[in-house]
Amino acid sequence: MPEPQITPILVLVIGFALIFDVTNGFHDAGNAVAAAIGTRVLTPGVAILMAAVMDFTGALLSTNVARTISSGLIQTSSVAQTVVLSAVLGAICWNLITWYFGIPSSSTHALIGGLVGAAMAAGDWAGILWNGLVFKVLIPMLTSPFIGAVLGLAVLAAFLICFRWMTRRQANAFFPRLQVLTAAVMALAHGMSDAQKSMGLITMALIVAGFIAPQAGQAAEIPLWVIVACAAAIGLGTAMGGRRIIKTMGNRIFRMEPVHGTAAQIAGAATIMTMAHLAMPVSTTHVITGGIFGVGMGKRARAVRWHVAGQMFLAWMLTVPGAGAVAAIVYAAIRLAGLK
Amino acid sequence: MLRFLTKNPWFYEQLGRLCELAYQASQIACQASRNFRELSDLSARLEDLEAGADELTGQFIRKVDETFVTPMDKEDLETLCLSIDGIIEALRGTVLRMQLYKLSQPHPQMGELADLLVQTVGPLKEMVGCLGDGRSKRSRAIELGKIVHAHEKQADLVFRKAIADLLNQETAQPLTVVKWKEIYECMEEAIDRANFSGLHIDRLVLKYA
């Protein structure tokens, strides 16, 4: 057990983890309310403000995913602080690159890719907890978009059956109101899932620095100040950006009406909240995209612009290796700079 | 994928009825183009038919506006209904002009153009029927669409020839030429609208198959 001390690199890790949360906010959180903006139920300004508040609230509600990130992917006993720093820097760079080009890739994938890439660059292959990586991260990541799509389809079918009696005017009044509510729940789910990734990173850095000593075989408790700081950072990030990617998510997949947006959001929120409860860090981007595709297929398979789906799929495939490579380069640069 | 939940035969039945009225209107216009003695009677029949079509179109548009779950997008249903109704309106305009302009005898190519009109409008009802059956009748709808388009192209040739003959007749009365030119243009518009309806049904069959 190392003597707890505040080192410059620990400060850097915490600082960059919070910056990562901010980039996650303006990169990902817009997706939570993209459907509501795409259907013009909410203006971008109001939607993003609401998302920021709900994201902050959601981040305070659960720490299950943070525990997985902090203790379930890499052995904290062997990992160096520089690996954590490289992971977070690699993920930030990747998020900024994809944000600049308007590609809705996943911040979660970027972070996991960054962690694994930096650990590999450090030669710490044994420190990677492959079991946790596969069952808690990779499998949920791969399956969650499909779960989102199937749920989206099912929710739309339920709407068509249950609200068939409505007139168009009644539906046009009802669904936009419901969509505001579901967009809020979606943003809450985003906070519950995504803010915790930085919480997990900071907690990991605190464990490595000796400030937290998790009991053997148990995940570390997340300090309250970490929870509040990460919640504030993701809320701030959400308020700062998001519009660039909303354009892709909101209307490029297919032209949505409020009933479709509502169905996609319910599917997305339900999937993310369930996964967060199971301590599985899934990507909000993937899940909401899956939901939108599911609803689009329900409306009409030809209404879905499959080439956009292809571009997104390519971006997703590139994220883990891309962020991992960037993290490895950052690790090499840090070593060259002589930081330990 | 969820089309089975949005099925509503009422919309297709109503469009089918409208196509039937358009077909009857084309037959009346065809008779009128050859038989000027019964023009007033035929014109009155067409007026009644147009009133019926307007009533049907009004009902259809109201129903589309009121219904939340429709078998197709609202805009698609409205465009199709209005384009079919437009055929009847153009035919009413054609026959009304024949009657109002007090022309003594039919023009030579008018009958030929009217026959092509009937052949262009004829397949529309069956095409609308294909809409409700999705993939199974897709190829039949495309086949009928080709027939509609071929007749419209042929009608274009007849129309151009008729206008040329009309304008090249040096002994013709200028007023008579103007009257016939207008009637031909009205008839041509009805055929164009029938062709547009056919193309629209084709597009919808592909879109919703």
mmCIF file of C-alpha atoms in Angstrom, chain B residues 10-206:
data_model
loop_
_atom_site.group_PDB
_atom_site.id
_atom_site.type_symbol
_atom_site.label_atom_id
_atom_site.label_comp_id
_atom_site.label_asym_id
_atom_site.label_seq_id
_atom_site.Cartn_x
_atom_site.Cartn_y
_atom_site.Cartn_z
ATOM 1 C CA TRP B 10 -60.938 2.198 -45.792
ATOM 2 C CA PHE B 11 -58.275 4.400 -47.401
ATOM 3 C CA TYR B 12 -57.667 2.038 -50.330
ATOM 4 C CA GLU B 13 -61.397 1.428 -50.841
ATOM 5 C CA GLN B 14 -62.026 5.166 -50.980
ATOM 6 C CA LEU B 15 -59.169 5.713 -53.455
ATOM 7 C CA GLY B 16 -60.533 2.828 -55.535
ATOM 8 C CA ARG B 17 -63.956 4.530 -55.641
ATOM 9 C CA LEU B 18 -62.332 7.771 -56.725
ATOM 10 C CA CYS B 19 -60.460 5.947 -59.513
ATOM 11 C CA GLU B 20 -63.754 4.387 -60.617
ATOM 12 C CA LEU B 21 -65.288 7.882 -60.838
ATOM 13 C CA ALA B 22 -62.264 9.098 -62.822
ATOM 14 C CA TYR B 23 -62.734 6.172 -65.218
ATOM 15 C CA GLN B 24 -66.429 6.949 -65.652
ATOM 16 C CA ALA B 25 -65.531 10.611 -66.249
ATOM 17 C CA SER B 26 -63.024 9.613 -68.942
ATOM 18 C CA GLN B 27 -65.713 7.515 -70.677
ATOM 19 C CA ILE B 28 -68.153 10.444 -70.615
ATOM 20 C CA ALA B 29 -65.459 12.749 -72.032
ATOM 21 C CA CYS B 30 -64.783 10.166 -74.727
ATOM 22 C CA GLN B 31 -68.448 10.050 -75.705
ATOM 23 C CA ALA B 32 -68.612 13.853 -75.661
ATOM 24 C CA SER B 33 -65.636 14.175 -77.979
ATOM 25 C CA ARG B 34 -67.528 12.220 -80.683
ATOM 26 C CA ASN B 35 -71.129 13.099 -80.019
ATOM 27 C CA PHE B 36 -71.778 16.827 -79.869
ATOM 28 C CA ARG B 37 -75.569 16.395 -79.982
ATOM 29 C CA GLU B 38 -75.693 15.040 -76.429
ATOM 30 C CA LEU B 39 -73.146 17.456 -75.042
ATOM 31 C CA SER B 40 -75.449 19.141 -72.560
ATOM 32 C CA ASP B 41 -76.656 15.823 -71.182
ATOM 33 C CA LEU B 42 -73.111 14.445 -70.928
ATOM 34 C CA SER B 43 -71.887 17.662 -69.343
ATOM 35 C CA ALA B 44 -74.648 17.442 -66.688
ATOM 36 C CA ARG B 45 -73.674 13.829 -65.929
ATOM 37 C CA LEU B 46 -70.051 14.836 -65.590
ATOM 38 C CA GLU B 47 -71.007 17.683 -63.270
ATOM 39 C CA ASP B 48 -72.851 15.226 -60.977
ATOM 40 C CA LEU B 49 -69.872 12.900 -61.109
ATOM 41 C CA GLU B 50 -67.479 15.702 -60.223
ATOM 42 C CA ALA B 51 -69.681 16.689 -57.270
ATOM 43 C CA GLY B 52 -69.539 13.074 -56.061
ATOM 44 C CA ALA B 53 -65.765 13.009 -56.456
ATOM 45 C CA ASP B 54 -65.398 16.273 -54.543
ATOM 46 C CA GLU B 55 -67.491 14.866 -51.702
ATOM 47 C CA LEU B 56 -65.364 11.717 -51.633
ATOM 48 C CA THR B 57 -62.116 13.710 -51.726
ATOM 49 C CA GLY B 58 -63.320 15.950 -48.887
ATOM 50 C CA GLN B 59 -64.175 12.892 -46.756
ATOM 51 C CA PHE B 60 -60.805 11.340 -47.546
ATOM 52 C CA ILE B 61 -58.764 14.420 -46.659
ATOM 53 C CA ARG B 62 -60.724 14.903 -43.409
ATOM 54 C CA LYS B 63 -60.193 11.258 -42.464
ATOM 55 C CA VAL B 64 -56.449 11.498 -43.188
ATOM 56 C CA ASP B 65 -56.255 14.634 -41.033
ATOM 57 C CA GLU B 66 -58.125 12.981 -38.180
ATOM 58 C CA THR B 67 -56.460 9.563 -38.171
ATOM 59 C CA PHE B 68 -53.281 9.031 -36.133
ATOM 60 C CA VAL B 69 -52.352 5.615 -37.531
ATOM 61 C CA THR B 70 -52.573 5.719 -41.339
ATOM 62 C CA PRO B 71 -51.286 3.034 -43.735
ATOM 63 C CA MET B 72 -48.993 5.584 -45.433
ATOM 64 C CA ASP B 73 -47.590 9.002 -44.677
ATOM 65 C CA LYS B 74 -50.265 11.669 -44.565
ATOM 66 C CA GLU B 75 -48.666 13.625 -47.446
ATOM 67 C CA ASP B 76 -48.564 10.548 -49.703
ATOM 68 C CA LEU B 77 -52.247 9.775 -49.213
ATOM 69 C CA GLU B 78 -53.292 13.385 -49.765
ATOM 70 C CA THR B 79 -51.178 13.815 -52.903
ATOM 71 C CA LEU B 80 -52.602 10.635 -54.436
ATOM 72 C CA CYS B 81 -56.205 11.538 -53.660
ATOM 73 C CA LEU B 82 -55.851 15.090 -54.996
ATOM 74 C CA SER B 83 -54.100 13.947 -58.172
ATOM 75 C CA ILE B 84 -56.913 11.473 -58.986
ATOM 76 C CA ASP B 85 -59.523 14.135 -58.226
ATOM 77 C CA GLY B 86 -57.560 16.467 -60.528
ATOM 78 C CA ILE B 87 -58.235 14.136 -63.496
ATOM 79 C CA ILE B 88 -62.001 14.509 -63.024
ATOM 80 C CA GLU B 89 -61.695 18.274 -62.649
ATOM 81 C CA ALA B 90 -59.705 18.577 -65.880
ATOM 82 C CA LEU B 91 -62.244 16.407 -67.741
ATOM 83 C CA ARG B 92 -65.125 18.474 -66.433
ATOM 84 C CA GLY B 93 -63.279 21.561 -67.748
ATOM 85 C CA THR B 94 -62.814 19.918 -71.149
ATOM 86 C CA VAL B 95 -66.454 18.922 -71.653
ATOM 87 C CA LEU B 96 -67.711 22.229 -70.256
ATOM 88 C CA ARG B 97 -65.631 24.110 -72.839
ATOM 89 C CA MET B 98 -66.970 21.926 -75.644
ATOM 90 C CA GLN B 99 -70.473 22.854 -74.521
ATOM 91 C CA LEU B 100 -69.866 26.572 -73.831
ATOM 92 C CA TYR B 101 -67.956 27.321 -77.019
ATOM 93 C CA LYS B 102 -70.866 26.101 -79.172
ATOM 94 C CA LEU B 103 -68.712 24.179 -81.604
ATOM 95 C CA SER B 104 -70.658 22.601 -84.452
ATOM 96 C CA GLN B 105 -68.736 19.333 -84.930
ATOM 97 C CA PRO B 106 -65.949 17.303 -83.335
ATOM 98 C CA HIS B 107 -62.324 17.849 -84.372
ATOM 99 C CA PRO B 108 -60.725 14.863 -86.200
ATOM 100 C CA GLN B 109 -58.066 13.933 -83.609
ATOM 101 C CA MET B 110 -60.240 14.557 -80.541
ATOM 102 C CA GLY B 111 -61.730 11.048 -80.587
ATOM 103 C CA GLU B 112 -58.286 9.434 -80.821
ATOM 104 C CA LEU B 113 -57.018 11.505 -77.883
ATOM 105 C CA ALA B 114 -60.145 10.650 -75.856
ATOM 106 C CA ASP B 115 -59.586 6.907 -76.483
ATOM 107 C CA LEU B 116 -56.047 7.252 -75.174
ATOM 108 C CA LEU B 117 -57.414 9.127 -72.156
ATOM 109 C CA VAL B 118 -59.706 6.183 -71.272
ATOM 110 C CA GLN B 119 -56.778 3.769 -71.671
ATOM 111 C CA THR B 120 -54.562 5.930 -69.437
ATOM 112 C CA VAL B 121 -57.133 6.265 -66.637
ATOM 113 C CA GLY B 122 -58.323 2.646 -66.873
ATOM 114 C CA PRO B 123 -55.450 0.879 -65.026
ATOM 115 C CA LEU B 124 -55.398 3.331 -62.097
ATOM 116 C CA LYS B 125 -58.052 1.505 -60.073
ATOM 117 C CA GLU B 126 -56.170 -1.783 -60.234
ATOM 118 C CA MET B 127 -52.939 0.058 -59.386
ATOM 119 C CA VAL B 128 -54.535 1.519 -56.241
ATOM 120 C CA GLY B 129 -55.664 -2.003 -55.352
ATOM 121 C CA CYS B 130 -52.005 -3.107 -55.507
ATOM 122 C CA LEU B 131 -51.065 -0.534 -52.832
ATOM 123 C CA GLY B 132 -52.780 -2.426 -50.026
ATOM 124 C CA ASP B 133 -51.124 -5.715 -50.932
ATOM 125 C CA GLY B 134 -47.523 -4.615 -50.461
ATOM 126 C CA ARG B 135 -44.819 -6.767 -51.999
ATOM 127 C CA SER B 136 -47.079 -9.424 -53.543
ATOM 128 C CA LYS B 137 -48.564 -7.113 -56.215
ATOM 129 C CA ARG B 138 -45.567 -4.845 -56.635
ATOM 130 C CA SER B 139 -44.601 -6.177 -60.054
ATOM 131 C CA ARG B 140 -48.204 -5.937 -61.296
ATOM 132 C CA ALA B 141 -48.365 -2.278 -60.218
ATOM 133 C CA ILE B 142 -45.082 -1.539 -62.018
ATOM 134 C CA GLU B 143 -46.383 -3.298 -65.139
ATOM 135 C CA LEU B 144 -49.618 -1.247 -65.080
ATOM 136 C CA GLY B 145 -47.590 1.919 -64.476
ATOM 137 C CA LYS B 146 -45.679 1.220 -67.683
ATOM 138 C CA ILE B 147 -48.978 0.851 -69.583
ATOM 139 C CA VAL B 148 -50.235 4.184 -68.208
ATOM 140 C CA HIS B 149 -46.990 5.901 -69.143
ATOM 141 C CA ALA B 150 -46.948 4.384 -72.669
ATOM 142 C CA HIS B 151 -50.488 5.654 -73.333
ATOM 143 C CA GLU B 152 -49.566 9.098 -72.050
ATOM 144 C CA LYS B 153 -46.562 9.242 -74.382
ATOM 145 C CA GLN B 154 -48.753 8.230 -77.302
ATOM 146 C CA ALA B 155 -51.311 10.867 -76.285
ATOM 147 C CA ASP B 156 -48.529 13.480 -76.308
ATOM 148 C CA LEU B 157 -47.814 12.674 -79.961
ATOM 149 C CA VAL B 158 -51.494 12.844 -80.919
ATOM 150 C CA PHE B 159 -51.866 16.126 -79.026
ATOM 151 C CA ARG B 160 -48.860 17.729 -80.783
ATOM 152 C CA LYS B 161 -50.096 16.564 -84.183
ATOM 153 C CA ALA B 162 -53.602 17.864 -83.472
ATOM 154 C CA ILE B 163 -52.310 21.297 -82.431
ATOM 155 C CA ALA B 164 -50.038 21.464 -85.489
ATOM 156 C CA ASP B 165 -52.900 20.540 -87.836
ATOM 157 C CA LEU B 166 -55.112 23.087 -86.162
ATOM 158 C CA LEU B 167 -52.634 25.936 -86.500
ATOM 159 C CA ASN B 168 -51.536 24.999 -90.011
ATOM 160 C CA GLN B 169 -55.085 25.087 -91.402
ATOM 161 C CA GLU B 170 -54.955 28.338 -93.368
ATOM 162 C CA THR B 171 -58.705 28.453 -94.051
ATOM 163 C CA ALA B 172 -59.744 27.923 -90.417
ATOM 164 C CA GLN B 173 -61.526 30.568 -88.414
ATOM 165 C CA PRO B 174 -59.077 32.055 -85.849
ATOM 166 C CA LEU B 175 -61.664 31.913 -83.050
ATOM 167 C CA THR B 176 -62.410 28.251 -83.744
ATOM 168 C CA VAL B 177 -58.694 27.495 -83.655
ATOM 169 C CA VAL B 178 -58.379 29.212 -80.257
ATOM 170 C CA LYS B 179 -61.394 27.296 -78.896
ATOM 171 C CA TRP B 180 -60.106 23.890 -80.055
ATOM 172 C CA LYS B 181 -56.591 24.600 -78.859
ATOM 173 C CA GLU B 182 -57.930 25.294 -75.396
ATOM 174 C CA ILE B 183 -60.041 22.129 -75.389
ATOM 175 C CA TYR B 184 -57.082 20.036 -76.522
ATOM 176 C CA GLU B 185 -54.914 21.526 -73.780
ATOM 177 C CA CYS B 186 -57.558 20.694 -71.185
ATOM 178 C CA MET B 187 -57.777 17.103 -72.397
ATOM 179 C CA GLU B 188 -53.979 16.863 -72.426
ATOM 180 C CA GLU B 189 -53.894 18.111 -68.835
ATOM 181 C CA ALA B 190 -56.330 15.367 -67.784
ATOM 182 C CA ILE B 191 -54.056 12.749 -69.376
ATOM 183 C CA ASP B 192 -50.995 14.272 -67.695
ATOM 184 C CA ARG B 193 -52.729 14.114 -64.315
ATOM 185 C CA ALA B 194 -53.633 10.468 -64.907
ATOM 186 C CA ASN B 195 -49.994 9.788 -65.741
ATOM 187 C CA PHE B 196 -48.861 11.643 -62.613
ATOM 188 C CA SER B 197 -51.261 9.539 -60.501
ATOM 189 C CA GLY B 198 -49.810 6.392 -62.055
ATOM 190 C CA LEU B 199 -46.242 7.501 -61.376
ATOM 191 C CA HIS B 200 -47.185 8.405 -57.799
ATOM 192 C CA ILE B 201 -48.760 4.984 -57.188
ATOM 193 C CA ASP B 202 -45.621 3.377 -58.653
ATOM 194 C CA ARG B 203 -43.462 5.360 -56.248
ATOM 195 C CA LEU B 204 -45.681 4.446 -53.282
ATOM 196 C CA VAL B 205 -45.643 0.760 -54.167
ATOM 197 C CA LEU B 206 -41.839 0.856 -54.131
#
